[in-house]
Amino acid sequence: MDFTSSSCGGSEHRQIEESKPLLGGEMSATGGSKMGAVQCRRSLMHFNGMKYKLLQEGDIQVCSIRHPRTFLSKILTSKFLRRWEPHHLTLADNSLTSATPTGYMENCISYSAIEDVQLLSWENAPKYCLQLTVPGGTVLLQAANSYLRDQWFHSLQWKKKIYKYKKVLSNPNRWEVVLKEIRTLVDMALNSPLQDDSIHQAPLEIISKLLSENINLTTQEHESIIVAIAPLLENNHPPPDLCEFFCKHCRERPRSMVVIEVFTPVVQRILKHNMDFGKCPRLRLFTQEYILALNELNAGMEVVKKFIHSMHGPTANCPHPRVLPNVVAVCLAAIYSCYEEFINSRDNSPSLKEIRNGCQQQCDRKPNIPLRLLHTSPDFVSQEVTTESRHKTVIVTSNEIHVEVERNNTVNQKLKANSGNDSEPNLIDCLLISPACSTISIELSPQAERVLRCYVEILKILSDYDDWRPALASLLQPIPFPKEALAHETFTNSSQRIPTSPSCSFLCLCRELKHVIQRFAEDPRQEVHSCLLSVRAGKDGWFQLYSPGGVACDDDGELFASMVHILMGSCYKTKKFLLSLAENKLGPCMLLALRGNQTMVEILCLMLEYNIIENNDTQLQIISTLESTDVGKRMYEQLCDRQRELKELQRKGGPTRLTLPSKSTDADLARLLSSGSFGNLENLSLAFTNVTSACAEQLIKLPSLKQLNLWSTQFGDSGLRVLSEHLTTLQVLNLCETPVTDAGLLALSSMKSLCSLNMNSTKLSADTYEDLKAKLPNLKEVDVRYTEAW
C-alpha cells in the first residue's frame, strides 16, 4: 500500500501546505509502495483561483480509524469500511469540537495534535473526504460535495497555522527569527484562498499582541515590523494595540520615511471608510498623531495641505463622503485635547485617556498642559487701570474664574424675567467679558499651541473647498468646542495685544477660525450661511459669537455686518430676523450705521419700514443715526419716498378685482401699482404672466388682498417666504404649475387664514402636504393633483 500523500505520479505532484512551516523544514511523509488497482492520491491545493469563506462551524460526516499509518490504504480499500457519524463541528481558536461530544468526537481534537491535513478521494466510488493525521490513527471528514470539502480543508489549514503562530510568536527569542516568521505569516494571509475579514485581521492581532508585550524594541525593529505588515494594512484597519504602536512611532520619529510611505495609505483608508470613531477611538488618535507628524516635516503645513488635497481628489466633488466628517472629528478631538486638563479640573468629566480605556500610558502622552489665566487683582474692577503691572498670571481652577457678563437693557430685562428659572445660563452670556475686566487669556504649553495651530489651519483648508463647505458648516453649526476654547483669544479672534515674551508667544490662530466663518458668510448657498445662526432656539451660534459684544469680535463688527448682509438676502423669515436684531443687537447695528456701514444702514431702514421698532424715542434715535451720514441720509430719504408711495397705494379706492395681461413682467406690475390707489384690491390674477418671486415686494403692499392667482408663473420659494410674513390675511392662493418646492410651501404654514390652496403640478411631497394640513386649520379646498401627495 502506498501510504505516501506527497506524490501520485510526476505530473500530479502538488504541495499541500499553503506556505512553508513555521520554524523548520517540511514535515516528511512516509515512503510507500504501489497500491495495485486503486490509488490514494491528493487533490489540488489551489483550484484555479477559487475563493472560499472561512468556516467557523458546519455539519459533516466523521470516521475515526485507529491503526498504524502504514495500513491506511488497505483499510480505505477494504469492503468493510467503518461507519460514519454525523456531527456538527466547530472550528474554535485552539481545537476542533463537536456540538454532540459522543462517538468519534467524544473528545475535541486540538490543532497541535493534528500532524497533517490531506484531501482524499476514491476513483471507483468518489467520496469527498479529508484526512486528519493524529497520533495513533486518522480522522476522516466527509463533505457533501467537492466545494464544501475544499472549504473545510482550507479552513482547517488556516486555523491550524494561526494556532501555531500564536504559540510561536508568544515567546520570541531572537527578533531576526521573529521578523522572518512575521513575513511568512503575512505572505500566508495574502495568498490564502479564503475570503474573510478575519483572514487579515488575525495576523494583525497576533502581531499587535506581540508588540504590546515587548515594548523595549529598538527603532530599527519598529520600522522593520511596520514594513513587514504593510501589505496587510492596505485593505484593513489596524487593531487598537497596533494603532497605539503606530502612534508611538509617529511621536518619536515623525520624520521617518515609514510615516510617509507606510502610514499614508493606512490613514487614507481610515478617513475614506471609517464610519464611527466612537467605536474605534484609537484609529482617530492614530490619524491625529499622523497629521501632527506631517506637520513636523520641514514643509510643515504645506505637507498637511497636500495630504488634505489628496483626500479630496482632483475633481470638483470629493468622491468619498466619509472623508470630511472623519477629518472634522479628528480636528475637534485634537482641539479638545489642548484644553482637556483644564476642562477636567472644571467639571471632573472623564478625560480622553479614560474614554480611550487606557490606550495611552501617562508617560507616553504629552505632558500635562497647564492653562494660565491672565487674572486681575480683586480690587481691579473698582479702580482705574493705569499700568500693565496690575495684572498677574496665576494658575487657576474653574471656581476661580470670575467673568462679568456684559448685557444691554433688553438682555437685563430678559434675565430679570427668568430670575426664577434654574436653567443653564446662555453660552455667550457665560463668556462675555465686561469692559472693566481684562481679556481672559488661557496660556497653553508650546506643544498644545502647535497642535491648536495645526488643526485650526486644517479647518481653514477644509472651508476652501466648495463641495465640502455645506457639510462643514453643518458640522460646526452647534459650535462643537469647549467653553475654554471660545474664551481663548488665541483660538477665536485676533488679539491686538499679543504677548512678546517667548513663554507666552501666542500665534493669532483666531484669524484661521475667523477665516472659516468668513467663508461661510460669503457663500451664497443658503444651506451654508444659514448655519451661522444657532442650531435651535435658546442656543447661541457663530452669528452671536462674532457679533459686537461677543467674545470673538475684534474687527469692530465687519464680519458681523457681512453675516447680516448674506442672511438678509435669503433669510427664511426676514421680519423675524429683524425682530431678533432689534431685541439683541440694536445698539451695535446703530453704532456700525453711525460709522457708515451700508448694510447696517439698510437694516435700520428696514426696521422702520416694517414697523419693527414700536418705541417712539428709539425710532427718533434711529432716524438721527441715519441722518448723521451721507449714505444714511440718502437711504432714509428713499424710505420716506417709498412710504409716501405706499400710503397713496393703500389709500381706499380703486378696483376690487384686477387681472394682468399674459406675458406681463415684474416691472409691468410695479408700474401698474404705482399709477394709483389700490386700497380696495381683494382679488389679483397674475396667471400666465412672466412674474417671478421679485414681485412679492409689490404684492405685500396690498393691504386688502384676499385672493391671489399665480397659475403658470415663475413665482418660486423665495417669493412664498416673503408672502408668508406679510400677507397673513390671504384666503385663496393658486400655485398651479409654478416652480415652488417643499422649502417654500412649508412657509405657508404661518398663513392661518388660507381657505383654498391649489398646488396642482408642483413639487409638493406627501410629508409637506400632511404638515400643511395639520398647521392650516381653515384650509377646506386643496388641489394636489399631479404631485407626490396625489
PDB file of C-alpha atoms in Angstrom, residues 238-391:
ATOM      1  CA  PRO A 238      -5.064  48.280  12.256  1.00  0.00           C
ATOM      2  CA  PRO A 239      -6.320  46.843  15.576  1.00  0.00           C
ATOM      3  CA  PRO A 240      -6.269  49.076  18.692  1.00  0.00           C
ATOM      4  CA  ASP A 241      -2.932  47.941  20.133  1.00  0.00           C
ATOM      5  CA  LEU A 242      -1.286  48.306  16.738  1.00  0.00           C
ATOM      6  CA  CYS A 243      -2.695  51.829  16.480  1.00  0.00           C
ATOM      7  CA  GLU A 244      -1.018  52.617  19.765  1.00  0.00           C
ATOM      8  CA  PHE A 245       2.249  51.243  18.387  1.00  0.00           C
ATOM      9  CA  PHE A 246       1.877  53.446  15.303  1.00  0.00           C
ATOM     10  CA  CYS A 247       1.082  56.487  17.467  1.00  0.00           C
ATOM     11  CA  LYS A 248       4.245  55.980  19.443  1.00  0.00           C
ATOM     12  CA  HIS A 249       6.276  55.783  16.256  1.00  0.00           C
ATOM     13  CA  CYS A 250       4.700  58.989  14.911  1.00  0.00           C
ATOM     14  CA  ARG A 251       5.525  60.838  18.128  1.00  0.00           C
ATOM     15  CA  GLU A 252       9.076  59.547  18.468  1.00  0.00           C
ATOM     16  CA  ARG A 253      10.115  59.555  14.797  1.00  0.00           C
ATOM     17  CA  PRO A 254       7.848  61.961  12.887  1.00  0.00           C
ATOM     18  CA  ARG A 255      10.417  62.402  10.120  1.00  0.00           C
ATOM     19  CA  SER A 256      10.812  58.696   9.455  1.00  0.00           C
ATOM     20  CA  MET A 257      10.082  57.611   5.895  1.00  0.00           C
ATOM     21  CA  VAL A 258       7.813  54.935   7.336  1.00  0.00           C
ATOM     22  CA  VAL A 259       5.361  57.691   8.254  1.00  0.00           C
ATOM     23  CA  ILE A 260       5.077  58.814   4.632  1.00  0.00           C
ATOM     24  CA  GLU A 261       5.429  55.527   2.782  1.00  0.00           C
ATOM     25  CA  VAL A 262       3.552  53.121   5.071  1.00  0.00           C
ATOM     26  CA  PHE A 263       1.212  55.184   7.244  1.00  0.00           C
ATOM     27  CA  THR A 264      -0.143  57.429   4.480  1.00  0.00           C
ATOM     28  CA  PRO A 265      -2.217  54.743   2.677  1.00  0.00           C
ATOM     29  CA  VAL A 266      -3.371  53.402   6.064  1.00  0.00           C
ATOM     30  CA  VAL A 267      -4.654  56.801   7.192  1.00  0.00           C
ATOM     31  CA  GLN A 268      -6.211  57.429   3.784  1.00  0.00           C
ATOM     32  CA  ARG A 269      -8.160  54.201   4.103  1.00  0.00           C
ATOM     33  CA  ILE A 270      -9.271  55.113   7.627  1.00  0.00           C
ATOM     34  CA  LEU A 271     -10.560  58.507   6.517  1.00  0.00           C
ATOM     35  CA  LYS A 272     -12.329  57.086   3.476  1.00  0.00           C
ATOM     36  CA  HIS A 273     -14.003  54.086   5.099  1.00  0.00           C
ATOM     37  CA  ASN A 274     -14.320  54.625   8.844  1.00  0.00           C
ATOM     38  CA  MET A 275     -17.943  55.054   9.884  1.00  0.00           C
ATOM     39  CA  ASP A 276     -17.683  55.874  13.578  1.00  0.00           C
ATOM     40  CA  PHE A 277     -14.603  56.918  15.544  1.00  0.00           C
ATOM     41  CA  GLY A 278     -16.618  56.402  18.719  1.00  0.00           C
ATOM     42  CA  LYS A 279     -16.376  52.639  18.226  1.00  0.00           C
ATOM     43  CA  CYS A 280     -12.651  52.733  17.471  1.00  0.00           C
ATOM     44  CA  PRO A 281     -11.160  55.857  19.122  1.00  0.00           C
ATOM     45  CA  ARG A 282      -7.594  54.685  18.657  1.00  0.00           C
ATOM     46  CA  LEU A 283      -7.999  54.929  14.899  1.00  0.00           C
ATOM     47  CA  ARG A 284      -8.815  58.591  15.430  1.00  0.00           C
ATOM     48  CA  LEU A 285      -5.860  59.001  17.755  1.00  0.00           C
ATOM     49  CA  PHE A 286      -3.535  57.391  15.196  1.00  0.00           C
ATOM     50  CA  THR A 287      -4.853  59.699  12.456  1.00  0.00           C
ATOM     51  CA  GLN A 288      -4.340  62.673  14.756  1.00  0.00           C
ATOM     52  CA  GLU A 289      -0.738  61.725  15.542  1.00  0.00           C
ATOM     53  CA  TYR A 290      -0.032  61.039  11.853  1.00  0.00           C
ATOM     54  CA  ILE A 291      -1.157  64.533  10.846  1.00  0.00           C
ATOM     55  CA  LEU A 292       0.956  66.047  13.619  1.00  0.00           C
ATOM     56  CA  ALA A 293       3.904  64.040  12.320  1.00  0.00           C
ATOM     57  CA  LEU A 294       3.354  65.513   8.849  1.00  0.00           C
ATOM     58  CA  ASN A 295       3.322  68.962  10.407  1.00  0.00           C
ATOM     59  CA  GLU A 296       6.753  68.290  11.933  1.00  0.00           C
ATOM     60  CA  LEU A 297       8.344  67.925   8.492  1.00  0.00           C
ATOM     61  CA  ASN A 298      10.335  70.776   7.001  1.00  0.00           C
ATOM     62  CA  ALA A 299       7.481  71.936   4.774  1.00  0.00           C
ATOM     63  CA  GLY A 300       5.076  71.775   7.737  1.00  0.00           C
ATOM     64  CA  MET A 301       1.530  72.753   6.865  1.00  0.00           C
ATOM     65  CA  GLU A 302       2.247  72.551   3.141  1.00  0.00           C
ATOM     66  CA  VAL A 303       2.605  68.791   3.518  1.00  0.00           C
ATOM     67  CA  VAL A 304      -0.637  68.651   5.508  1.00  0.00           C
ATOM     68  CA  LYS A 305      -2.362  70.738   2.856  1.00  0.00           C
ATOM     69  CA  LYS A 306      -1.203  68.366   0.115  1.00  0.00           C
ATOM     70  CA  PHE A 307      -2.466  65.424   2.163  1.00  0.00           C
ATOM     71  CA  ILE A 308      -5.904  67.039   2.541  1.00  0.00           C
ATOM     72  CA  HIS A 309      -5.949  67.724  -1.192  1.00  0.00           C
ATOM     73  CA  SER A 310      -5.100  64.088  -1.911  1.00  0.00           C
ATOM     74  CA  MET A 311      -8.043  63.048   0.249  1.00  0.00           C
ATOM     75  CA  HIS A 312     -10.362  65.388  -1.633  1.00  0.00           C
ATOM     76  CA  GLY A 313      -9.147  64.394  -5.071  1.00  0.00           C
ATOM     77  CA  PRO A 314      -8.567  66.463  -8.216  1.00  0.00           C
ATOM     78  CA  THR A 315     -12.240  66.755  -9.173  1.00  0.00           C
ATOM     79  CA  ALA A 316     -14.656  69.451  -8.047  1.00  0.00           C
ATOM     80  CA  ASN A 317     -16.531  67.000  -5.805  1.00  0.00           C
ATOM     81  CA  CYS A 318     -14.861  64.605  -3.395  1.00  0.00           C
ATOM     82  CA  PRO A 319     -15.887  61.033  -4.293  1.00  0.00           C
ATOM     83  CA  HIS A 320     -15.581  59.821  -0.692  1.00  0.00           C
ATOM     84  CA  PRO A 321     -18.422  61.095   1.526  1.00  0.00           C
ATOM     85  CA  ARG A 322     -16.815  59.936   4.790  1.00  0.00           C
ATOM     86  CA  VAL A 323     -13.582  61.923   4.419  1.00  0.00           C
ATOM     87  CA  LEU A 324     -14.882  65.290   5.594  1.00  0.00           C
ATOM     88  CA  PRO A 325     -16.769  64.052   8.714  1.00  0.00           C
ATOM     89  CA  ASN A 326     -13.762  61.970   9.734  1.00  0.00           C
ATOM     90  CA  VAL A 327     -11.267  64.822   9.268  1.00  0.00           C
ATOM     91  CA  VAL A 328     -13.515  67.199  11.223  1.00  0.00           C
ATOM     92  CA  ALA A 329     -13.866  64.613  14.005  1.00  0.00           C
ATOM     93  CA  VAL A 330     -10.078  64.372  14.245  1.00  0.00           C
ATOM     94  CA  CYS A 331      -9.751  68.173  14.331  1.00  0.00           C
ATOM     95  CA  LEU A 332     -12.369  68.613  17.044  1.00  0.00           C
ATOM     96  CA  ALA A 333     -10.824  65.900  19.216  1.00  0.00           C
ATOM     97  CA  ALA A 334      -7.358  67.420  18.821  1.00  0.00           C
ATOM     98  CA  ILE A 335      -8.593  70.912  19.737  1.00  0.00           C
ATOM     99  CA  TYR A 336     -10.437  69.478  22.732  1.00  0.00           C
ATOM    100  CA  SER A 337      -7.253  67.760  23.893  1.00  0.00           C
ATOM    101  CA  CYS A 338      -5.474  71.133  24.050  1.00  0.00           C
ATOM    102  CA  TYR A 339      -7.883  72.238  26.798  1.00  0.00           C
ATOM    103  CA  GLU A 340      -8.500  68.797  28.319  1.00  0.00           C
ATOM    104  CA  GLU A 341      -6.604  69.250  31.553  1.00  0.00           C
ATOM    105  CA  PHE A 342      -8.387  72.487  32.297  1.00  0.00           C
ATOM    106  CA  ILE A 343     -11.792  71.044  31.394  1.00  0.00           C
ATOM    107  CA  ASN A 344     -11.217  68.120  33.744  1.00  0.00           C
ATOM    108  CA  SER A 345     -10.320  70.456  36.568  1.00  0.00           C
ATOM    109  CA  ARG A 346     -13.508  72.392  35.864  1.00  0.00           C
ATOM    110  CA  ASP A 347     -16.095  69.635  35.942  1.00  0.00           C
ATOM    111  CA  ASN A 348     -14.264  66.386  36.700  1.00  0.00           C
ATOM    112  CA  SER A 349     -15.558  64.995  33.425  1.00  0.00           C
ATOM    113  CA  PRO A 350     -13.872  61.837  32.071  1.00  0.00           C
ATOM    114  CA  SER A 351     -10.721  62.568  30.175  1.00  0.00           C
ATOM    115  CA  LEU A 352      -9.900  61.379  26.698  1.00  0.00           C
ATOM    116  CA  LYS A 353      -7.461  58.944  28.299  1.00  0.00           C
ATOM    117  CA  GLU A 354     -10.322  57.418  30.266  1.00  0.00           C
ATOM    118  CA  ILE A 355     -12.540  57.388  27.194  1.00  0.00           C
ATOM    119  CA  ARG A 356      -9.787  55.567  25.318  1.00  0.00           C
ATOM    120  CA  ASN A 357      -9.961  52.955  28.085  1.00  0.00           C
ATOM    121  CA  GLY A 358      -6.315  53.191  28.908  1.00  0.00           C
ATOM    122  CA  CYS A 359      -4.919  53.157  25.386  1.00  0.00           C
ATOM    123  CA  GLN A 360      -2.270  55.686  26.427  1.00  0.00           C
ATOM    124  CA  GLN A 361       0.107  55.372  29.305  1.00  0.00           C
ATOM    125  CA  GLN A 362       0.697  58.636  31.139  1.00  0.00           C
ATOM    126  CA  CYS A 363       4.394  58.543  30.353  1.00  0.00           C
ATOM    127  CA  ASP A 364       3.716  58.057  26.653  1.00  0.00           C
ATOM    128  CA  ARG A 365       1.396  61.011  26.267  1.00  0.00           C
ATOM    129  CA  LYS A 366       2.215  64.661  26.090  1.00  0.00           C
ATOM    130  CA  PRO A 367       2.883  66.290  29.447  1.00  0.00           C
ATOM    131  CA  ASN A 368       0.042  67.865  31.342  1.00  0.00           C
ATOM    132  CA  ILE A 369      -0.991  71.133  29.784  1.00  0.00           C
ATOM    133  CA  PRO A 370      -1.111  73.954  32.346  1.00  0.00           C
ATOM    134  CA  LEU A 371      -3.608  76.666  31.465  1.00  0.00           C
ATOM    135  CA  ARG A 372      -2.943  80.041  32.972  1.00  0.00           C
ATOM    136  CA  LEU A 373      -5.390  82.912  33.116  1.00  0.00           C
ATOM    137  CA  LEU A 374      -4.315  86.479  32.931  1.00  0.00           C
ATOM    138  CA  HIS A 375      -6.226  87.396  36.087  1.00  0.00           C
ATOM    139  CA  THR A 376      -6.735  90.755  37.717  1.00  0.00           C
ATOM    140  CA  SER A 377      -6.333  91.570  41.351  1.00  0.00           C
ATOM    141  CA  PRO A 378      -9.565  91.601  43.408  1.00  0.00           C
ATOM    142  CA  ASP A 379      -9.728  95.382  43.598  1.00  0.00           C
ATOM    143  CA  PHE A 380      -9.106  95.843  39.898  1.00  0.00           C
ATOM    144  CA  VAL A 381     -12.714  96.326  38.889  1.00  0.00           C
ATOM    145  CA  SER A 382     -13.337  99.234  41.219  1.00  0.00           C
ATOM    146  CA  GLN A 383     -10.120 101.061  40.334  1.00  0.00           C
ATOM    147  CA  GLU A 384      -8.936 102.749  37.181  1.00  0.00           C
ATOM    148  CA  VAL A 385      -6.464 100.856  35.049  1.00  0.00           C
ATOM    149  CA  THR A 386      -3.137 102.627  34.867  1.00  0.00           C
ATOM    150  CA  THR A 387      -0.367 100.147  34.018  1.00  0.00           C
ATOM    151  CA  GLU A 388       0.012  96.610  32.798  1.00  0.00           C
ATOM    152  CA  SER A 389       1.802  95.766  36.042  1.00  0.00           C
ATOM    153  CA  ARG A 390      -1.569  95.485  37.743  1.00  0.00           C
ATOM    154  CA  HIS A 391      -2.066  92.148  36.014  1.00  0.00           C
TER     155      HIS A 391
END
